[in-house]
Amino acid sequence: MIYRLTIDCFHLTAEAEQALQQFRQDRLLGKSRIALRPGGLAAAVEHYRDNASPPLVIVEDDGDEATVLERLGHLAEVCVSGTRVLVIGHVNDIGVYRSLLSRGVSDYFVAPVTAAQLMGAVEALFSDRASAPRGRMVAFFGARGGVGSSTLAHNVAWVMAETTGEEVILLDLDLAFGTAGLAFNLEARQTVGELLGEPDRIDVQLLDRILVKYDERLKLLPSPSELRSWPPIEVEAVDKLFDLIRQLAPLVVVDLPHLWAPWVVHALEQADELVIVAQPDLPNLRDVKALLDGVGQRRGEHAPTHLVLNKQDAYKKTQLSAKDFEETLKVRPVISLPFDPIFGEVSNNGQMLGEAVKNHKLAEAIRQLALLVCRRTPAAAGRRVPAGEMLTAWLKKAKLVK
Ligand SMILES: Nc1ncnc2c1ncn2[C@@H]1O[C@H](COP(=O)(O)OP(=O)(O)O)[C@@H](O)[C@H]1O
Ligand SMILES: [Mg+2]
């Protein structure tokens, strides 16, 4: 099994650094992104105050048991949920080993560690497909056609790749009218339409081949955007596509068409984060309400649904206000964006807003939306909680205890 993992390593000693260098060159990790940094566990805590933690973090620490536990407590506070931690320590004591494992550390190695030991730990953690990390899926859906849902999906995908440095895949599922290819000025190799028509053919290798690279981090699976009559799309085919795509990148943005079909409803329910985009008028209000009452209710409590109001003030005299939406829906829009011709201007040039105008207010609002939905906001720094409590919180986040 070839692993596609993102791993951060924080070493203290030269021996550990050497073992990690060798570990990084393992053939099985050829498709993984592995960063080596000095400073050990303490540096990791500082690093994740401002950066998202990947699925696996390897840290070295030379402190005694109490120090390591305290530092791990701080690490737990700043890591995103699902992050596993391997510790290289300098205390050779079975008691320490047990105590760390019981608190959610995936494995503890007494220095000097070898590359083979580290690889063994990776295999134990990730060889099972069910435990392989799955990319976070963010779906965009317009309450009505033309509200700007695709435009926001494209821009958010671009910003995610830009600000997190992680790989992002943008999946355009608007088979007839998709615009991802146009927006990024890219030619499709094969399209989502063909794939969904023959779900048996879909596998990771095929997907890897047909994904179109926008840059090092952002890849696209464009739609055919042809007015052919596509065979009906099966929910199972879409499910398989999602499952495989999520093995290929830590972040997946799905642009859904404004359609009411079983597979679309399924996608709306399955996404980790759902962004409903609406324009501030009465039909949009009615449809957002119906969506929140239906799909929104069926989504689990850990799968948030966000409302974005777009194109405010395009029709000043007749529009509703954000307050009207909030009062009726009991949901506050996470952002409200004004109508601004700049969207059309940059799109005519095949650019994303953040590329064309870096410090624009709208670009900043989209950046905030992107950070919110990929859950990569820096954790609350400086909050002081006793180490034991923090570890428990972390275990809960990592779903290791109830
Ligand atoms: N805030 C905005 N101000 C002005 N034009 C916008 C804004 N958001 C989107 N647009 C434009 O609206 C049009 C429709 O957007 P699109 O993203 O295709 O909508 P949807 O996917 O919801 O059907 C596009 O031409 C786009 O450039
Ligand atoms: Mg669209």
Short mmCIF file of C-alpha atoms and ligand atoms in Angstrom, two decimals:
data_model
loop_
_atom_site.label_atom_id
_atom_site.label_comp_id
_atom_site.label_asym_id
_atom_site.label_seq_id
_atom_site.Cartn_x
_atom_site.Cartn_y
_atom_site.Cartn_z
CA MET A 1 0.00 0.00 0.00
CA ILE A 2 1.33 3.41 -1.00
CA TYR A 3 0.42 5.99 1.64
CA ARG A 4 -0.74 9.48 0.78
CA LEU A 5 -0.23 11.15 4.10
CA THR A 6 0.78 14.54 5.32
CA ILE A 7 3.20 14.10 8.21
CA ASP A 8 4.96 16.77 10.26
CA CYS A 9 8.03 15.78 12.27
CA PHE A 10 9.64 17.85 15.02
CA HIS A 11 13.02 16.47 16.09
CA LEU A 12 15.41 17.57 18.82
CA THR A 13 18.45 15.38 18.36
CA ALA A 14 20.64 14.63 15.36
CA GLU A 15 19.92 10.89 15.67
CA ALA A 16 16.18 11.44 15.43
CA GLU A 17 16.66 13.77 12.49
CA GLN A 18 18.66 11.11 10.69
CA ALA A 19 16.06 8.42 11.35
CA LEU A 20 13.32 10.75 10.12
CA GLN A 21 15.28 11.56 6.96
CA GLN A 22 15.55 7.87 6.23
CA PHE A 23 11.88 7.31 7.10
CA ARG A 24 10.91 10.08 4.68
CA GLN A 25 12.63 8.20 1.84
CA ASP A 26 10.65 5.02 2.35
CA ARG A 27 9.20 3.88 -0.96
CA LEU A 28 5.78 3.43 0.61
CA LEU A 29 5.75 7.11 1.52
CA GLY A 30 6.62 8.26 -2.01
CA LYS A 31 3.25 10.00 -2.40
CA SER A 32 3.28 11.51 1.09
CA ARG A 33 4.28 15.01 2.11
CA ILE A 34 6.64 14.88 5.05
CA ALA A 35 8.09 17.97 6.68
CA LEU A 36 11.03 17.88 9.11
CA ARG A 37 11.38 20.67 11.60
CA PRO A 38 13.68 21.25 14.56
CA GLY A 39 12.57 22.16 18.07
CA GLY A 40 10.80 19.00 19.20
CA LEU A 41 7.44 18.85 20.93
CA ALA A 42 7.64 22.44 22.21
CA ALA A 43 8.10 23.76 18.67
CA ALA A 44 5.14 21.67 17.50
CA VAL A 45 2.89 23.36 20.06
CA GLU A 46 3.97 26.78 18.79
CA HIS A 47 3.64 25.73 15.15
CA TYR A 48 0.03 24.54 15.43
CA ARG A 49 -1.13 27.70 17.12
CA ASP A 50 -1.12 29.18 13.62
CA ASN A 51 -1.13 26.17 11.33
CA ALA A 52 -3.44 23.25 10.76
CA SER A 53 -2.20 19.95 12.10
CA PRO A 54 -1.99 17.08 9.59
CA PRO A 55 -3.26 13.51 10.19
CA LEU A 56 0.08 12.49 11.72
CA VAL A 57 2.57 14.41 13.85
CA ILE A 58 5.84 12.89 15.08
CA VAL A 59 7.47 14.75 17.98
CA GLU A 60 10.63 14.26 19.98
CA ASP A 61 10.93 15.43 23.57
CA ASP A 62 13.72 15.06 26.12
CA GLY A 63 11.75 16.07 29.21
CA ASP A 64 10.63 13.88 32.10
CA GLU A 65 7.17 12.33 32.27
CA ALA A 66 5.45 15.38 33.75
CA THR A 67 7.00 17.73 31.21
CA VAL A 68 6.06 15.54 28.25
CA LEU A 69 2.51 15.22 29.53
CA GLU A 70 2.16 18.93 30.04
CA ARG A 71 3.50 19.71 26.57
CA LEU A 72 1.23 17.07 25.02
CA GLY A 73 -1.65 18.76 26.78
CA HIS A 74 -0.78 22.01 25.04
CA LEU A 75 -0.39 20.19 21.75
CA ALA A 76 -3.84 18.67 22.17
CA GLU A 77 -5.26 22.13 22.56
CA VAL A 78 -3.96 23.35 19.21
CA CYS A 79 -4.35 20.23 17.05
CA VAL A 80 -7.37 19.71 14.82
CA SER A 81 -9.51 16.65 15.44
CA GLY A 82 -8.24 13.37 14.03
CA THR A 83 -4.54 14.18 14.38
CA ARG A 84 -2.48 11.21 15.60
CA VAL A 85 0.71 11.72 17.54
CA LEU A 86 3.83 9.55 17.76
CA VAL A 87 6.29 10.50 20.51
CA ILE A 88 10.04 9.90 20.55
CA GLY A 89 11.12 10.26 24.18
CA HIS A 90 14.18 9.91 26.33
CA VAL A 91 12.64 8.19 29.35
CA ASN A 92 12.92 4.43 29.16
CA ASP A 93 10.15 3.39 31.49
CA ILE A 94 7.17 1.15 30.79
CA GLY A 95 5.09 3.33 33.13
CA VAL A 96 5.66 6.37 30.91
CA TYR A 97 4.83 4.31 27.85
CA ARG A 98 1.53 3.15 29.34
CA SER A 99 0.64 6.54 30.65
CA LEU A 100 1.14 8.20 27.24
CA LEU A 101 -0.76 5.52 25.36
CA SER A 102 -3.65 5.69 27.79
CA ARG A 103 -3.88 9.39 27.03
CA GLY A 104 -4.27 9.04 23.31
CA VAL A 105 -0.70 9.07 22.02
CA SER A 106 -0.58 6.52 19.20
CA ASP A 107 2.87 5.17 20.07
CA TYR A 108 5.90 5.98 22.18
CA PHE A 109 9.49 5.20 21.15
CA VAL A 110 12.50 5.47 23.37
CA ALA A 111 15.34 7.27 21.57
CA PRO A 112 17.20 6.36 19.45
CA VAL A 113 14.33 5.49 17.14
CA THR A 114 14.82 3.80 13.76
CA ALA A 115 13.15 4.51 10.43
CA ALA A 116 11.76 0.97 10.46
CA GLN A 117 10.07 1.52 13.82
CA LEU A 118 8.43 4.68 12.53
CA MET A 119 7.28 2.95 9.34
CA GLY A 120 5.86 0.12 11.43
CA ALA A 121 3.83 2.64 13.40
CA VAL A 122 2.51 4.26 10.21
CA GLU A 123 1.45 0.85 8.88
CA ALA A 124 -0.28 0.00 12.13
CA LEU A 125 -2.16 3.29 12.06
CA PHE A 126 -3.05 3.71 8.41
CA SER A 127 -2.92 0.41 6.53
CA ASP A 128 -6.56 -0.34 7.19
CA ARG A 129 -8.68 1.53 4.61
CA ALA A 130 -11.26 2.41 7.19
CA SER A 131 -8.67 4.23 9.28
CA ALA A 132 -6.97 5.90 6.32
CA PRO A 133 -7.41 9.64 6.60
CA ARG A 134 -10.32 10.93 4.54
CA GLY A 135 -10.33 14.38 3.09
CA ARG A 136 -12.78 16.90 4.46
CA MET A 137 -15.63 17.44 2.01
CA VAL A 138 -17.15 20.89 1.64
CA ALA A 139 -20.21 21.15 -0.62
CA PHE A 140 -21.62 24.33 -2.17
CA PHE A 141 -25.27 24.55 -3.17
CA GLY A 142 -27.21 27.55 -4.47
CA ALA A 143 -30.66 28.03 -2.96
CA ARG A 144 -31.62 29.11 -6.48
CA GLY A 145 -29.80 29.21 -9.80
CA GLY A 146 -27.34 32.00 -10.49
CA VAL A 147 -26.81 33.12 -6.89
CA GLY A 148 -23.03 32.70 -7.16
CA SER A 149 -22.60 29.28 -5.57
CA SER A 150 -20.11 28.04 -8.18
CA THR A 151 -18.18 31.30 -8.10
CA LEU A 152 -17.76 30.94 -4.34
CA ALA A 153 -16.88 27.23 -4.58
CA HIS A 154 -14.07 28.03 -7.04
CA ASN A 155 -12.73 30.90 -5.00
CA VAL A 156 -12.91 29.02 -1.72
CA ALA A 157 -11.08 26.02 -3.23
CA TRP A 158 -8.36 28.30 -4.54
CA VAL A 159 -7.97 30.12 -1.20
CA MET A 160 -7.87 26.84 0.73
CA ALA A 161 -4.98 25.57 -1.35
CA GLU A 162 -3.25 28.94 -1.10
CA THR A 163 -3.56 29.47 2.66
CA THR A 164 -3.34 25.95 4.07
CA GLY A 165 -0.64 24.70 1.69
CA GLU A 166 -2.53 21.42 1.58
CA GLU A 167 -3.81 19.65 -1.50
CA VAL A 168 -7.33 20.57 -2.56
CA ILE A 169 -9.52 18.92 -5.18
CA LEU A 170 -12.39 20.83 -6.74
CA LEU A 171 -15.10 18.57 -8.07
CA ASP A 172 -17.52 20.19 -10.52
CA LEU A 173 -20.71 18.15 -10.52
CA ASP A 174 -22.78 20.49 -12.67
CA LEU A 175 -22.69 18.13 -15.64
CA ALA A 176 -24.61 20.30 -18.07
CA PHE A 177 -23.56 23.82 -17.12
CA GLY A 178 -20.42 23.54 -14.96
CA THR A 179 -17.95 26.42 -15.14
CA ALA A 180 -14.87 25.18 -13.24
CA GLY A 181 -12.98 24.51 -16.49
CA LEU A 182 -13.79 27.99 -17.73
CA ALA A 183 -13.06 29.71 -14.45
CA PHE A 184 -9.59 28.18 -14.19
CA ASN A 185 -9.03 28.15 -17.94
CA LEU A 186 -8.26 24.42 -18.04
CA GLU A 187 -9.11 21.66 -20.49
CA ALA A 188 -10.65 18.51 -19.08
CA ARG A 189 -8.96 15.18 -19.87
CA GLN A 190 -11.97 13.13 -19.01
CA THR A 191 -14.94 14.45 -17.20
CA VAL A 192 -17.04 13.65 -14.22
CA GLY A 193 -19.91 12.86 -16.60
CA GLU A 194 -18.08 9.95 -18.21
CA LEU A 195 -16.93 8.65 -14.83
CA LEU A 196 -20.35 8.65 -13.26
CA GLY A 197 -21.76 6.86 -16.29
CA GLU A 198 -19.38 3.95 -15.71
CA PRO A 199 -18.83 3.75 -11.97
CA ASP A 200 -17.18 0.33 -12.17
CA ARG A 201 -14.23 1.90 -13.92
CA ILE A 202 -13.57 4.46 -11.18
CA ASP A 203 -10.51 3.80 -9.07
CA VAL A 204 -7.82 5.89 -7.43
CA GLN A 205 -5.35 5.45 -10.29
CA LEU A 206 -7.88 6.57 -12.90
CA LEU A 207 -8.85 9.59 -10.83
CA ASP A 208 -5.23 10.49 -10.28
CA ARG A 209 -4.70 10.43 -14.04
CA ILE A 210 -7.64 12.55 -15.04
CA LEU A 211 -7.47 15.20 -12.35
CA VAL A 212 -6.33 18.43 -14.00
CA LYS A 213 -3.62 20.34 -12.19
CA TYR A 214 -4.16 24.04 -11.72
CA ASP A 215 -1.01 24.33 -9.63
CA GLU A 216 1.00 22.26 -7.17
CA ARG A 217 -1.84 22.18 -4.66
CA LEU A 218 -5.12 22.66 -6.49
CA LYS A 219 -6.52 19.99 -8.77
CA LEU A 220 -9.81 19.93 -10.63
CA LEU A 221 -12.21 17.38 -11.91
CA PRO A 222 -14.18 19.50 -14.37
CA SER A 223 -17.63 18.76 -15.66
CA PRO A 224 -18.28 18.05 -19.34
CA SER A 225 -20.56 21.13 -19.58
CA GLU A 226 -22.32 19.60 -22.54
CA LEU A 227 -26.01 19.44 -23.22
CA ARG A 228 -26.03 15.74 -23.83
CA SER A 229 -28.66 13.66 -22.16
CA TRP A 230 -26.69 11.95 -19.45
CA PRO A 231 -27.89 8.62 -18.11
CA PRO A 232 -29.43 9.03 -14.66
CA ILE A 233 -26.75 9.33 -11.98
CA GLU A 234 -26.84 6.64 -9.31
CA VAL A 235 -26.32 7.51 -5.68
CA GLU A 236 -23.86 4.60 -5.39
CA ALA A 237 -21.70 5.99 -8.21
CA VAL A 238 -21.50 9.38 -6.50
CA ASP A 239 -20.71 7.72 -3.19
CA LYS A 240 -17.86 5.78 -4.73
CA LEU A 241 -16.48 8.90 -6.36
CA PHE A 242 -16.58 10.79 -3.05
CA ASP A 243 -14.96 7.92 -1.21
CA LEU A 244 -12.04 7.70 -3.62
CA ILE A 245 -11.57 11.44 -4.08
CA ARG A 246 -11.33 11.85 -0.32
CA GLN A 247 -8.44 9.43 -0.28
CA LEU A 248 -6.58 11.65 -2.72
CA ALA A 249 -6.60 14.98 -0.90
CA PRO A 250 -7.19 16.29 2.62
CA LEU A 251 -9.65 18.89 1.31
CA VAL A 252 -12.35 18.40 -1.31
CA VAL A 253 -14.69 21.12 -2.54
CA VAL A 254 -17.80 19.94 -4.36
CA ASP A 255 -19.77 22.32 -6.56
CA LEU A 256 -23.32 20.97 -6.75
CA PRO A 257 -25.81 21.99 -9.43
CA HIS A 258 -29.12 23.59 -8.51
CA LEU A 259 -31.01 20.37 -9.02
CA TRP A 260 -33.26 18.25 -6.85
CA ALA A 261 -32.23 14.67 -7.55
CA PRO A 262 -31.54 11.78 -5.16
CA TRP A 263 -27.77 11.94 -5.73
CA VAL A 264 -27.70 15.70 -5.04
CA VAL A 265 -29.69 15.26 -1.85
CA HIS A 266 -27.29 12.49 -0.87
CA ALA A 267 -24.31 14.79 -1.46
CA LEU A 268 -25.98 17.54 0.58
CA GLU A 269 -26.39 15.11 3.46
CA GLN A 270 -22.93 13.57 3.25
CA ALA A 271 -20.74 16.67 3.08
CA ASP A 272 -18.75 17.48 6.22
CA GLU A 273 -19.61 21.13 5.69
CA LEU A 274 -22.45 22.44 3.58
CA VAL A 275 -22.53 25.99 2.31
CA ILE A 276 -25.90 27.18 1.07
CA VAL A 277 -25.58 30.31 -1.02
CA ALA A 278 -28.58 32.59 -1.40
CA GLN A 279 -29.46 36.00 -2.72
CA PRO A 280 -31.43 38.20 -0.35
CA ASP A 281 -34.94 37.93 -1.78
CA LEU A 282 -38.17 36.16 -0.91
CA PRO A 283 -37.90 33.05 -3.13
CA ASN A 284 -34.37 32.47 -1.83
CA LEU A 285 -35.59 32.86 1.75
CA ARG A 286 -38.32 30.32 1.17
CA ASP A 287 -35.92 27.83 -0.40
CA VAL A 288 -33.24 28.22 2.25
CA LYS A 289 -35.90 27.57 4.88
CA ALA A 290 -37.01 24.42 3.09
CA LEU A 291 -33.40 23.25 2.78
CA LEU A 292 -32.61 23.89 6.43
CA ASP A 293 -35.82 22.22 7.60
CA GLY A 294 -35.21 19.19 5.39
CA VAL A 295 -31.58 18.43 4.58
CA GLY A 296 -30.23 20.62 7.39
CA GLN A 297 -32.14 18.62 9.99
CA ARG A 298 -30.86 15.32 8.65
CA ARG A 299 -27.23 16.34 8.76
CA GLY A 300 -25.52 15.29 11.96
CA GLU A 301 -24.59 17.79 14.66
CA HIS A 302 -20.95 17.49 13.62
CA ALA A 303 -21.74 18.45 10.04
CA PRO A 304 -22.47 22.17 10.04
CA THR A 305 -24.62 23.92 7.47
CA HIS A 306 -23.63 27.51 6.70
CA LEU A 307 -25.63 30.22 5.03
CA VAL A 308 -23.93 32.77 2.79
CA LEU A 309 -25.83 35.76 1.42
CA ASN A 310 -24.44 36.89 -1.90
CA LYS A 311 -25.05 39.77 -4.31
CA GLN A 312 -26.43 42.07 -1.66
CA ASP A 313 -27.63 45.40 -2.97
CA ALA A 314 -27.96 44.17 -6.54
CA TYR A 315 -31.65 45.05 -6.19
CA LYS A 316 -31.63 47.54 -3.37
CA LYS A 317 -35.28 48.50 -3.51
CA THR A 318 -36.76 45.03 -3.36
CA GLN A 319 -34.22 43.00 -1.48
CA LEU A 320 -34.62 41.55 2.00
CA SER A 321 -32.01 42.23 4.65
CA ALA A 322 -29.65 39.81 6.40
CA LYS A 323 -31.77 40.50 9.48
CA ASP A 324 -34.92 39.28 7.72
CA PHE A 325 -33.11 36.04 6.96
CA GLU A 326 -31.82 35.71 10.48
CA GLU A 327 -35.20 36.36 12.09
CA THR A 328 -37.06 33.92 9.88
CA LEU A 329 -34.49 31.15 9.81
CA LYS A 330 -32.93 31.59 13.26
CA VAL A 331 -29.63 31.20 11.46
CA ARG A 332 -27.14 33.97 11.00
CA PRO A 333 -25.40 34.13 7.60
CA VAL A 334 -21.69 33.38 8.12
CA ILE A 335 -20.86 36.05 5.58
CA SER A 336 -22.77 38.50 3.41
CA LEU A 337 -21.14 39.59 0.18
CA PRO A 338 -22.20 42.62 -1.82
CA PHE A 339 -22.96 42.58 -5.51
CA ASP A 340 -19.69 43.67 -7.11
CA PRO A 341 -18.85 43.68 -10.83
CA ILE A 342 -15.30 42.71 -9.91
CA PHE A 343 -16.45 39.07 -9.94
CA GLY A 344 -17.31 39.34 -13.61
CA GLU A 345 -14.12 41.23 -14.42
CA VAL A 346 -11.76 38.70 -12.86
CA SER A 347 -13.71 35.78 -14.24
CA ASN A 348 -13.39 37.19 -17.78
CA ASN A 349 -9.64 37.01 -17.24
CA GLY A 350 -9.79 33.42 -16.00
CA GLN A 351 -8.60 34.45 -12.54
CA MET A 352 -9.68 33.96 -8.98
CA LEU A 353 -10.49 37.02 -6.92
CA GLY A 354 -7.56 36.49 -4.55
CA GLU A 355 -5.16 36.27 -7.50
CA ALA A 356 -6.37 39.42 -9.14
CA VAL A 357 -6.88 41.66 -6.10
CA LYS A 358 -5.05 40.44 -3.04
CA ASN A 359 -6.13 42.95 -0.44
CA HIS A 360 -9.68 43.46 -1.55
CA LYS A 361 -12.35 43.30 1.15
CA LEU A 362 -14.19 40.60 -0.77
CA ALA A 363 -11.05 38.48 -1.08
CA GLU A 364 -10.63 38.67 2.70
CA ALA A 365 -14.25 37.66 3.31
CA ILE A 366 -13.79 34.64 1.05
CA ARG A 367 -10.61 33.75 2.90
CA GLN A 368 -12.52 33.78 6.18
CA LEU A 369 -15.19 31.54 4.68
CA ALA A 370 -12.51 29.13 3.38
CA LEU A 371 -10.81 28.90 6.79
CA LEU A 372 -14.13 28.36 8.51
CA VAL A 373 -15.24 25.48 6.30
CA CYS A 374 -11.91 23.69 6.22
CA ARG A 375 -11.68 23.98 10.03
CA ARG A 376 -8.21 25.35 9.79
CA THR A 377 -8.67 28.41 11.96
CA PRO A 378 -5.80 28.72 14.41
CA ALA A 379 -6.93 27.19 17.69
CA ALA A 380 -7.67 29.55 20.52
CA ALA A 381 -4.19 30.40 21.72
CA GLY A 382 -3.42 31.22 25.29
CA ARG A 383 -6.42 29.45 26.82
CA ARG A 384 -5.15 27.79 29.97
CA VAL A 385 -6.79 24.53 30.98
CA PRO A 386 -5.25 21.87 33.24
CA ALA A 387 -3.26 19.36 31.19
CA GLY A 388 -5.46 16.39 32.14
CA GLU A 389 -8.59 18.13 30.96
CA MET A 390 -6.95 19.15 27.72
CA LEU A 391 -5.92 15.60 27.00
CA THR A 392 -9.45 14.40 27.62
CA ALA A 393 -10.78 17.04 25.27
CA TRP A 394 -8.29 15.91 22.71
CA LEU A 395 -9.20 12.25 23.11
CA LYS A 396 -12.79 13.19 22.53
CA LYS A 397 -11.88 15.18 19.46
CA ALA A 398 -9.84 12.29 18.14
CA LYS A 399 -12.91 10.10 18.87
CA LEU A 400 -10.78 7.83 21.04
CA VAL A 401 -13.14 8.10 23.99
CA LYS A 402 -16.84 8.93 24.20
N1 LIG B 1 -21.11 38.96 -5.36
C1 LIG B 1 -21.27 38.98 -6.70
N2 LIG B 1 -21.37 40.15 -7.35
C2 LIG B 1 -21.53 40.19 -8.68
N3 LIG B 1 -21.59 39.11 -9.45
C3 LIG B 1 -21.48 37.90 -8.89
C4 LIG B 1 -21.31 37.78 -7.47
N4 LIG B 1 -21.22 36.46 -7.20
C5 LIG B 1 -21.35 35.82 -8.37
N5 LIG B 1 -21.49 36.66 -9.40
C6 LIG B 1 -21.72 36.34 -10.80
O1 LIG B 1 -22.98 35.71 -10.91
C7 LIG B 1 -22.98 34.82 -12.01
C8 LIG B 1 -23.55 33.48 -11.62
O2 LIG B 1 -22.67 32.87 -10.71
P1 LIG B 1 -22.54 31.31 -10.53
O3 LIG B 1 -21.46 31.13 -9.53
O4 LIG B 1 -22.43 30.61 -11.81
O5 LIG B 1 -23.96 30.96 -9.86
P2 LIG B 1 -24.59 29.55 -9.45
O6 LIG B 1 -23.49 28.55 -9.42
O7 LIG B 1 -25.18 29.80 -8.11
O8 LIG B 1 -25.62 29.27 -10.48
C9 LIG B 1 -21.55 34.76 -12.51
O9 LIG B 1 -21.46 35.54 -13.65
C10 LIG B 1 -20.73 35.37 -11.40
O10 LIG B 1 -19.58 36.01 -11.85
MG MG B 2 -23.33 26.66 -10.28
#
